PDB file of C-alpha atoms in Angstrom:
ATOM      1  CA  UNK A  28     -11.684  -0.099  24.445  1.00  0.00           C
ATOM      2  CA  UNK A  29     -11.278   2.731  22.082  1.00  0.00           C
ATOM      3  CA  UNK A  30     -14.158   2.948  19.660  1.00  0.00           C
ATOM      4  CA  UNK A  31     -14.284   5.126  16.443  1.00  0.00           C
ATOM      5  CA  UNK A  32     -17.408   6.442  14.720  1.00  0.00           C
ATOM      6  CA  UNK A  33     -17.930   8.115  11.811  1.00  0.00           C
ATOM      7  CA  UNK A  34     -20.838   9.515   9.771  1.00  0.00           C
ATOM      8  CA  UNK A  35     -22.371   9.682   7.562  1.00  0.00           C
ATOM      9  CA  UNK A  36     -20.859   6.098   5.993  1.00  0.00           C
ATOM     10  CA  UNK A  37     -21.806   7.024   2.276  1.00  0.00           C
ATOM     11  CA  UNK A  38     -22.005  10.331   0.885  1.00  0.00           C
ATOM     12  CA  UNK A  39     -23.011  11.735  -2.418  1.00  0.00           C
ATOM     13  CA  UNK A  40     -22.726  15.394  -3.295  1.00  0.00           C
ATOM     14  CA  UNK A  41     -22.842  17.731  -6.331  1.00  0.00           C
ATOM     15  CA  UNK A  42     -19.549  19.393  -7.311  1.00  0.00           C
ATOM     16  CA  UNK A  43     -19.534  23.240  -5.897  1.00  0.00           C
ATOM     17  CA  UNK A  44     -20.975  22.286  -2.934  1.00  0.00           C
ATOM     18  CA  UNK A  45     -19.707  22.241   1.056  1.00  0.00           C
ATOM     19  CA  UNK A  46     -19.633  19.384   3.305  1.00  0.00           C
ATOM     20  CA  UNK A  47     -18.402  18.315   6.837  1.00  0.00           C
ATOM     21  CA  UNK A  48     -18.019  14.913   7.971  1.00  0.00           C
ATOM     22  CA  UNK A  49     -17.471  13.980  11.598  1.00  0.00           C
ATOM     23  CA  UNK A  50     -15.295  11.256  13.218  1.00  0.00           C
ATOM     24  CA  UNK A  51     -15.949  10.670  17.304  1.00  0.00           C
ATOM     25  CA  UNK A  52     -14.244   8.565  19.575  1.00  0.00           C
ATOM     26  CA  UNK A  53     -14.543   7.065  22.614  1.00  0.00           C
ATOM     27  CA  UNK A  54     -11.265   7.341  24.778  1.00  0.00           C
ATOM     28  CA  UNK A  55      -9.061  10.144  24.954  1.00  0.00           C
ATOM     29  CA  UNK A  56      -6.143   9.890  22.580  1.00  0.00           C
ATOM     30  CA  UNK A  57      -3.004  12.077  21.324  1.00  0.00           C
ATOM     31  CA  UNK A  58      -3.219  11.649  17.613  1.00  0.00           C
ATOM     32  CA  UNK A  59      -6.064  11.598  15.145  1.00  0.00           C
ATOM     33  CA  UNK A  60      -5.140  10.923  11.183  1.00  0.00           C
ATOM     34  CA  UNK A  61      -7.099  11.216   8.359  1.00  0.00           C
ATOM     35  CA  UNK A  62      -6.524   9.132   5.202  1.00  0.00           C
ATOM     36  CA  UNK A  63      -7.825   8.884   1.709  1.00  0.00           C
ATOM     37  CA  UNK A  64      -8.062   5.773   0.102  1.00  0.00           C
ATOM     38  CA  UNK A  65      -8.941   5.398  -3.364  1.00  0.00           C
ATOM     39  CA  UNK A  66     -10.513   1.505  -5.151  1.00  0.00           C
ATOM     40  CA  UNK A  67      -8.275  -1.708  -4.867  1.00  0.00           C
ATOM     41  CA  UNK A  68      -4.893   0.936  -3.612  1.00  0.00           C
ATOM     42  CA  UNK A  69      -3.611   1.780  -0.036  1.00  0.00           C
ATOM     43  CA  UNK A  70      -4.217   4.756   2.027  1.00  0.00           C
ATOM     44  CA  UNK A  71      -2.483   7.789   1.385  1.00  0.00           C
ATOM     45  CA  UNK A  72      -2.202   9.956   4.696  1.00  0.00           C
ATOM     46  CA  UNK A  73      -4.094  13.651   4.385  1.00  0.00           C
ATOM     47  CA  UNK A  74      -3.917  15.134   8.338  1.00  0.00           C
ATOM     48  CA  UNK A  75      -2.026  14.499  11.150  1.00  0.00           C
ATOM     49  CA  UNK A  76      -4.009  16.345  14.145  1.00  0.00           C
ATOM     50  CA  UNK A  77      -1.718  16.561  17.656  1.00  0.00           C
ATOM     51  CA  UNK A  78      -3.749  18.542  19.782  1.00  0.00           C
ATOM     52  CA  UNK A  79      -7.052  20.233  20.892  1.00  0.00           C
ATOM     53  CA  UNK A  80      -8.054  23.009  18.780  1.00  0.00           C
ATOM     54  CA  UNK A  81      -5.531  22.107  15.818  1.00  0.00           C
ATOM     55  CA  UNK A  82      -6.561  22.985  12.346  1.00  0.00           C
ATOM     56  CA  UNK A  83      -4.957  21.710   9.273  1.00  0.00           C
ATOM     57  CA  UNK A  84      -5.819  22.644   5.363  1.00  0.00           C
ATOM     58  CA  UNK A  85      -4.995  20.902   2.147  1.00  0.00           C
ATOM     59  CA  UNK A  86      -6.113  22.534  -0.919  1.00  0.00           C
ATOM     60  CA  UNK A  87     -10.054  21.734  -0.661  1.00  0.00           C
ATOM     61  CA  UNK A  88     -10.233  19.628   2.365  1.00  0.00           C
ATOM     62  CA  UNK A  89      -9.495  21.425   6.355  1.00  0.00           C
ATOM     63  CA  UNK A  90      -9.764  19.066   9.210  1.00  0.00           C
ATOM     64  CA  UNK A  91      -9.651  19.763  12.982  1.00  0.00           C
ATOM     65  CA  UNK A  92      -9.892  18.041  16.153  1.00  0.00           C
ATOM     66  CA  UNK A  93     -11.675  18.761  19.779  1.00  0.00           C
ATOM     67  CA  UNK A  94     -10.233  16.422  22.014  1.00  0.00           C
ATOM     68  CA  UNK A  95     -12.159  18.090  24.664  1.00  0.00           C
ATOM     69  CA  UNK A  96     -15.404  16.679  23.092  1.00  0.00           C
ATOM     70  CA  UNK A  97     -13.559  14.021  21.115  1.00  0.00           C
ATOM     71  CA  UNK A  98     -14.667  14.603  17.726  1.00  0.00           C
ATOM     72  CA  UNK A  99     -12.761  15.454  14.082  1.00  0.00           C
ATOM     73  CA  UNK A 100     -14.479  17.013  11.673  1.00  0.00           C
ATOM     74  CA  UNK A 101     -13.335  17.016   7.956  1.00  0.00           C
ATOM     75  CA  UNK A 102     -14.677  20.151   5.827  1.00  0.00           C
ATOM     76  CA  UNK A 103     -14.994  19.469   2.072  1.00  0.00           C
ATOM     77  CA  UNK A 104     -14.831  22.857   0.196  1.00  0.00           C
ATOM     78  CA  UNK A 105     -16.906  23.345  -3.168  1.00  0.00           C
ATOM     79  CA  UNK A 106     -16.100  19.743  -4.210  1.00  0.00           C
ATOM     80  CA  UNK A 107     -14.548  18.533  -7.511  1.00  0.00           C
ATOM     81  CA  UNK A 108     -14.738  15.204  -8.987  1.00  0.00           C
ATOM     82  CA  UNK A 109     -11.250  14.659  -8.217  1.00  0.00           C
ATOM     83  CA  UNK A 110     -11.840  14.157  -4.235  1.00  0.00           C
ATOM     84  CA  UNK A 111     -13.820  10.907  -4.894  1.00  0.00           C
ATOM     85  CA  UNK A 112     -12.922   8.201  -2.665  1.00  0.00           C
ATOM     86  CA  UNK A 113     -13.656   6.997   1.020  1.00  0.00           C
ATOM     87  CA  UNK A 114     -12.321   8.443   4.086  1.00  0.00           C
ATOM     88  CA  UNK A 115     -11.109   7.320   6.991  1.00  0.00           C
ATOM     89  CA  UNK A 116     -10.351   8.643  10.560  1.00  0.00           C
ATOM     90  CA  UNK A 117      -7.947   6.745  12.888  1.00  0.00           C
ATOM     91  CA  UNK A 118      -7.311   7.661  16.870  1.00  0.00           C
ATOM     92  CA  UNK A 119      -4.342   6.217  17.747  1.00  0.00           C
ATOM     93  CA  UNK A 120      -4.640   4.311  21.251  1.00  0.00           C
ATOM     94  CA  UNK A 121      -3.140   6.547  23.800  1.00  0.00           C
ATOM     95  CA  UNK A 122       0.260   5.908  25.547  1.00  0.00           C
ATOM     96  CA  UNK A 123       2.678   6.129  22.719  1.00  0.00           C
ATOM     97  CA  UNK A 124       1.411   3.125  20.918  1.00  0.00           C
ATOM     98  CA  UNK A 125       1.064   4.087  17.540  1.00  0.00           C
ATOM     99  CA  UNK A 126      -2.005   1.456  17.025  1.00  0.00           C
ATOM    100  CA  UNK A 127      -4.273   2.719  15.318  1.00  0.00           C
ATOM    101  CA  UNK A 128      -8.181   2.378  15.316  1.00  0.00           C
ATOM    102  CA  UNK A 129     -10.119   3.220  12.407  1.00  0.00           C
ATOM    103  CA  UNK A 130     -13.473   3.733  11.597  1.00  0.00           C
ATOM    104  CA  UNK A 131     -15.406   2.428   9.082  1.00  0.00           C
ATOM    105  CA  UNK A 132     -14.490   5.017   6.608  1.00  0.00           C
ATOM    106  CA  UNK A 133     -17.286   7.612   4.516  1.00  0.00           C
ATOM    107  CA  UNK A 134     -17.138   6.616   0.526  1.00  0.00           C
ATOM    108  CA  UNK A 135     -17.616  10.320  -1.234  1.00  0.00           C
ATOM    109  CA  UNK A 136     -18.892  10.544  -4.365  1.00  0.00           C
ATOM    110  CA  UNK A 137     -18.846  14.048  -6.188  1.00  0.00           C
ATOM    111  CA  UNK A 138     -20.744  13.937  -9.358  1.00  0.00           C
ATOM    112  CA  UNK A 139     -20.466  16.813 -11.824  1.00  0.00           C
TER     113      UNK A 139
ATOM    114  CA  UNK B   5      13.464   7.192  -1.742  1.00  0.00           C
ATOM    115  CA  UNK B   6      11.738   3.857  -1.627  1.00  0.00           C
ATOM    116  CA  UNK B   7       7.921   4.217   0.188  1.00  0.00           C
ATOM    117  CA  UNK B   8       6.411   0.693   1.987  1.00  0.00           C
ATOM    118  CA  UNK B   9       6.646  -2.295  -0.316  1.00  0.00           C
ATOM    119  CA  UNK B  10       4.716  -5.072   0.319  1.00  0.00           C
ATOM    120  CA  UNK B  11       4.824  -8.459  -1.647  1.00  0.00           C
ATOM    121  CA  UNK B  12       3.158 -10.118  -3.554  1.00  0.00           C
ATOM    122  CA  UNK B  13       0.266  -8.190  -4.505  1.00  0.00           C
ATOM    123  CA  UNK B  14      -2.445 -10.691  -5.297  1.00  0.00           C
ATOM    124  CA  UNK B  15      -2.413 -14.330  -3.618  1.00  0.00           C
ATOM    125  CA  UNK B  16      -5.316 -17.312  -3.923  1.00  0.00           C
ATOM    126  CA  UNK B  17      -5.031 -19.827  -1.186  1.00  0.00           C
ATOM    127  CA  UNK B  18      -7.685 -22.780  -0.430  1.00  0.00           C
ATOM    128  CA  UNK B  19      -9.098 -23.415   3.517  1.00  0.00           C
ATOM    129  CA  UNK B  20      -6.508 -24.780   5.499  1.00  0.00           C
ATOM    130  CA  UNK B  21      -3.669 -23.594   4.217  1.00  0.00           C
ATOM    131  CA  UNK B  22      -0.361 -21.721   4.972  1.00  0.00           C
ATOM    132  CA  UNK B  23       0.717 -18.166   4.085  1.00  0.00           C
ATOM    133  CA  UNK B  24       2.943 -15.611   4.147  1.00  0.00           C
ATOM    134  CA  UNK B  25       3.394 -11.796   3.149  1.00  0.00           C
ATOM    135  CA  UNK B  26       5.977  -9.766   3.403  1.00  0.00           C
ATOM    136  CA  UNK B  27       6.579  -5.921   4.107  1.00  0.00           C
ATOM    137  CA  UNK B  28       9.707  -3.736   3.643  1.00  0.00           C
ATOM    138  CA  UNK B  29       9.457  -0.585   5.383  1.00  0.00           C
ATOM    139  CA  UNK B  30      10.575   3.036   4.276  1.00  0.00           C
ATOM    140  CA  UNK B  31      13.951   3.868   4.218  1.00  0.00           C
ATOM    141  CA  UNK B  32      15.099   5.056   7.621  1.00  0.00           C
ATOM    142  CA  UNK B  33      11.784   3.216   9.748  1.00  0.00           C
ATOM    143  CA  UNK B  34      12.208   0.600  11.830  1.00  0.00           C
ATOM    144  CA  UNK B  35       8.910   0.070  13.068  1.00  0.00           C
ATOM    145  CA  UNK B  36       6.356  -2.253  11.376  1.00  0.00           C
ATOM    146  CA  UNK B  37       2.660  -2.615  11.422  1.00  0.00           C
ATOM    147  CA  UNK B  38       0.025  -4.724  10.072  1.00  0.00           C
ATOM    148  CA  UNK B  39      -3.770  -4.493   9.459  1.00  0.00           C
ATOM    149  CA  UNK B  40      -6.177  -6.370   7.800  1.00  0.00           C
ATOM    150  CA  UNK B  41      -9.091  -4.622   5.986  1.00  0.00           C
ATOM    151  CA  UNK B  42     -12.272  -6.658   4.814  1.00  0.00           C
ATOM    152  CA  UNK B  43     -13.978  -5.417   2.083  1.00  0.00           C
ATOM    153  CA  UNK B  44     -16.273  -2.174   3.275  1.00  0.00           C
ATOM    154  CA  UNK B  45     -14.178  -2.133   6.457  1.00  0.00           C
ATOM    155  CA  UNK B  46     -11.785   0.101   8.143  1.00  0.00           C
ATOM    156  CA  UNK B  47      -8.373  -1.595   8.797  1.00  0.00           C
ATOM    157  CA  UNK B  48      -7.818  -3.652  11.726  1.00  0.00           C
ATOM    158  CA  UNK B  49      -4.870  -3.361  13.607  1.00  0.00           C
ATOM    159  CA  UNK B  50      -2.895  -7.367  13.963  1.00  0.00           C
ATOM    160  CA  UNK B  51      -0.178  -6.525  15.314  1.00  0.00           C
ATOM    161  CA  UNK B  52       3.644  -4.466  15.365  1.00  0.00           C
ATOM    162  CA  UNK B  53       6.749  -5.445  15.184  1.00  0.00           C
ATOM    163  CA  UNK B  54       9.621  -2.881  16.180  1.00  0.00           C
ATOM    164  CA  UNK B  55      13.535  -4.257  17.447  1.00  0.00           C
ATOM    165  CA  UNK B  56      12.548  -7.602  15.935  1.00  0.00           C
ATOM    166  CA  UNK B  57       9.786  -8.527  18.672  1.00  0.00           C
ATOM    167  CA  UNK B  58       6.044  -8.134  18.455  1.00  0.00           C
ATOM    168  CA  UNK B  59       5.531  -5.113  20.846  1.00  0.00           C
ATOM    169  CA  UNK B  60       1.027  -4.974  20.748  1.00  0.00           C
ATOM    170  CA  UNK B  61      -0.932  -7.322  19.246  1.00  0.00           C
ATOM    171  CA  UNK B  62      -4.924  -6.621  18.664  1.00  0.00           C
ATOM    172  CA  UNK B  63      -7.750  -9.282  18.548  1.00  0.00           C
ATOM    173  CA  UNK B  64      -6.242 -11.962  16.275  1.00  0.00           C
ATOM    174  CA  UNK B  65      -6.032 -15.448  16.808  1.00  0.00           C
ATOM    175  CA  UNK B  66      -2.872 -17.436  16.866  1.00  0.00           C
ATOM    176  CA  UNK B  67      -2.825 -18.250  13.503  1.00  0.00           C
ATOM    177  CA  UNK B  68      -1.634 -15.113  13.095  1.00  0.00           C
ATOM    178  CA  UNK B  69       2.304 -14.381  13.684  1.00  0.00           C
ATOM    179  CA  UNK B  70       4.784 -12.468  12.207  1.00  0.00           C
ATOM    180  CA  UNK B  71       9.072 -11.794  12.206  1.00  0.00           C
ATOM    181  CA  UNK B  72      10.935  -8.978  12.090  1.00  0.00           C
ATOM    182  CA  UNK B  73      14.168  -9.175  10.464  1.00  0.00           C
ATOM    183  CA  UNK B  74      17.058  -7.254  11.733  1.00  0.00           C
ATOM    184  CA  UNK B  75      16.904  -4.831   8.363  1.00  0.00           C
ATOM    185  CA  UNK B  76      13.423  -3.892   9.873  1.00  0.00           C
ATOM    186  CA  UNK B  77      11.705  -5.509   6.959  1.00  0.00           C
ATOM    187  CA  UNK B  78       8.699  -8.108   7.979  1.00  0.00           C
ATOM    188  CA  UNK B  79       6.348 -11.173   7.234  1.00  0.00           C
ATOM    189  CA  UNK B  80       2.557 -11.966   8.370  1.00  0.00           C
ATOM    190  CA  UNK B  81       2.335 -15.582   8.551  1.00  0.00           C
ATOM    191  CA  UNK B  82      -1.441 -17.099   8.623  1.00  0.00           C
ATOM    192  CA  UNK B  83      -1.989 -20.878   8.890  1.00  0.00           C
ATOM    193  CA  UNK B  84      -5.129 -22.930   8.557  1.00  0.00           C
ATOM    194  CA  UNK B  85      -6.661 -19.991   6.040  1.00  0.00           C
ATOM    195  CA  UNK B  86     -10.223 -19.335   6.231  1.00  0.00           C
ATOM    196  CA  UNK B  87     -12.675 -18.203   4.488  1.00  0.00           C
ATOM    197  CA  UNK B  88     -12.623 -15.076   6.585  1.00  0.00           C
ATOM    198  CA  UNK B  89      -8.961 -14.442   6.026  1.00  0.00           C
ATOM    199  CA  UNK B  90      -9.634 -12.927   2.734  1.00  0.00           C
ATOM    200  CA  UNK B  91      -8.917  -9.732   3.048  1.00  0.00           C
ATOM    201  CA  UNK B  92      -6.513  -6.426   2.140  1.00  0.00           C
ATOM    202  CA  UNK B  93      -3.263  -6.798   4.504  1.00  0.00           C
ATOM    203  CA  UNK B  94      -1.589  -3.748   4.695  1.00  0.00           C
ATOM    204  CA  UNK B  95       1.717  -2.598   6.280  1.00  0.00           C
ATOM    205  CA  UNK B  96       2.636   0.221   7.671  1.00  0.00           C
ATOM    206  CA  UNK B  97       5.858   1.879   8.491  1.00  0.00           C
ATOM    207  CA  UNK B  98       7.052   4.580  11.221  1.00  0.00           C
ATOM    208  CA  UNK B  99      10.037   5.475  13.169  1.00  0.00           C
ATOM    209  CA  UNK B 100       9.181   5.036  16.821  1.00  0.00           C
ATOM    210  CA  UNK B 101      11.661   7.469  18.582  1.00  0.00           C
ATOM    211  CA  UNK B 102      10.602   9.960  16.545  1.00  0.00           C
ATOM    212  CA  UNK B 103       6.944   9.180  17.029  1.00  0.00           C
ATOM    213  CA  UNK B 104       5.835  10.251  13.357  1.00  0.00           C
ATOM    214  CA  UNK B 105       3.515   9.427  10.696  1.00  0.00           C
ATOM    215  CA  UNK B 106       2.546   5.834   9.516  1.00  0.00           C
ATOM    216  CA  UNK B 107       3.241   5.182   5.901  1.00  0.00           C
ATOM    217  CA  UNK B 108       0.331   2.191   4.347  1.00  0.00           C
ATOM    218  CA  UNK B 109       1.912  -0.073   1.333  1.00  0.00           C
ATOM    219  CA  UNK B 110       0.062  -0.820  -1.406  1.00  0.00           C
ATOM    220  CA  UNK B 111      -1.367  -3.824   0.353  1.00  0.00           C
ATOM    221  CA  UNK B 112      -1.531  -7.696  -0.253  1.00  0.00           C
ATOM    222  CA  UNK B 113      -5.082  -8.536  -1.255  1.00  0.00           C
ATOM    223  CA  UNK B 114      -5.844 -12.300   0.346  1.00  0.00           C
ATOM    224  CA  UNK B 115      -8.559 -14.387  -1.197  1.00  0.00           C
ATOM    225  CA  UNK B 116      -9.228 -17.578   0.200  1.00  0.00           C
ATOM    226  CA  UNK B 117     -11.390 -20.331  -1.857  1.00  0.00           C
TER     227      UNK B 117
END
């Protein structure tokens, strides 16, 4: 059964600063997403990640994906205010399923 | 160009009884997911709908079910509500031949008294 991990769950940095978060999983997969979700609304989709090695940046946020050792990381760069909110990886189960498994999500807080 | 709709947003039921949500997917998807997210949780796959049959289902009891309509759109039906039950329900969208991106709704949000 395909099991996904992240860390750390809460997180609570200064704005300016760098961070990386990490997202492992248990069972080989072919898709990895990363979403944002801000309080009380839905998740809005920030990465789609297809293969080993792939790299994707979106203005202060770059995520890749190492299928090899089956971990996503998530790079915060000099943090604003602005990306508060709680992250979540999902692996998709592999086979063409599109279900998705999440983990428990990492709530950011960037205080000024 | 219409995203996910889901309806209503906001619904109090007691124990015990019936209810049902419903999803419209984005224009041009025809596949239909749901997931329920507890408070503090990550979302938790129920099950998805695509051709109007349930294709996967994850670990949910029977009281769970759901319908696809032939315009794609779909409904989450829970009896005998529990406590438990209260929850976010999301939908999510895709087109499965093309195997791309989900797209979330804004989400039902479930309490049960």
């Amino acid at each position: 059964e395909l099991k996904v991990e992240q860390n750390p769950l809460f997180l609570s940095m200064q704005e300016g600063k760098n961070y990386t978060i990490y997202c492992n999983y248990s069972t080989t997969s072919d898709r990895l997403y990363w979403y944002r979700q801000d309080p009380g609304k839905s998740l809005e989709s920030l990465f789609v990640l297809l293969s080993n090695g792939a790299v994707k940046q979106e203005g202060r946020l770059m995520a890749s994906l190492d299928t090899k050792a089956r971990l996503s990381t998530l790079h915060i760069t000099a943090a604003v205010h602005d990306l508060s909110a709680t992250y979540f990886c999902a692996v998709e189960v592999q086979g063409g399923s599109e279900k998705l498994v999440f983990g428990k999500g990492m709530k950011l807080t960037v205080n000024p | 160009d219409a995203g996910v709709t889901q309806s209503p947003t906001h619904l109090i039921k007691t124990r015990g009884q019936q209810v049902t949500l419903r999803c419209s997917p984005k224009s041009g998807h025809d596949t239909v997911s749901w997931y329920q997210q507890a408070l503090g949780q990550g979302p938790q796959f129920i099950f998805q709908y695509y051709e109007e049959e349930e294709r996967q289902r994850g670990n949910f009891p029977d009281r769970f079910s759901g319908h696809q309509f032939p315009n794609y759109s779909s409904e989450l039906n829970v009896n005998a509500l529990l406590l438990g039950d209260s929850a976010l329900y999301l939908c999510a969208s895709s087109l499965v031949r093309m195997k791309n991106i989900q797209y979330f709704g804004a989400g039902t949000r479930l309490s049960v008294l």
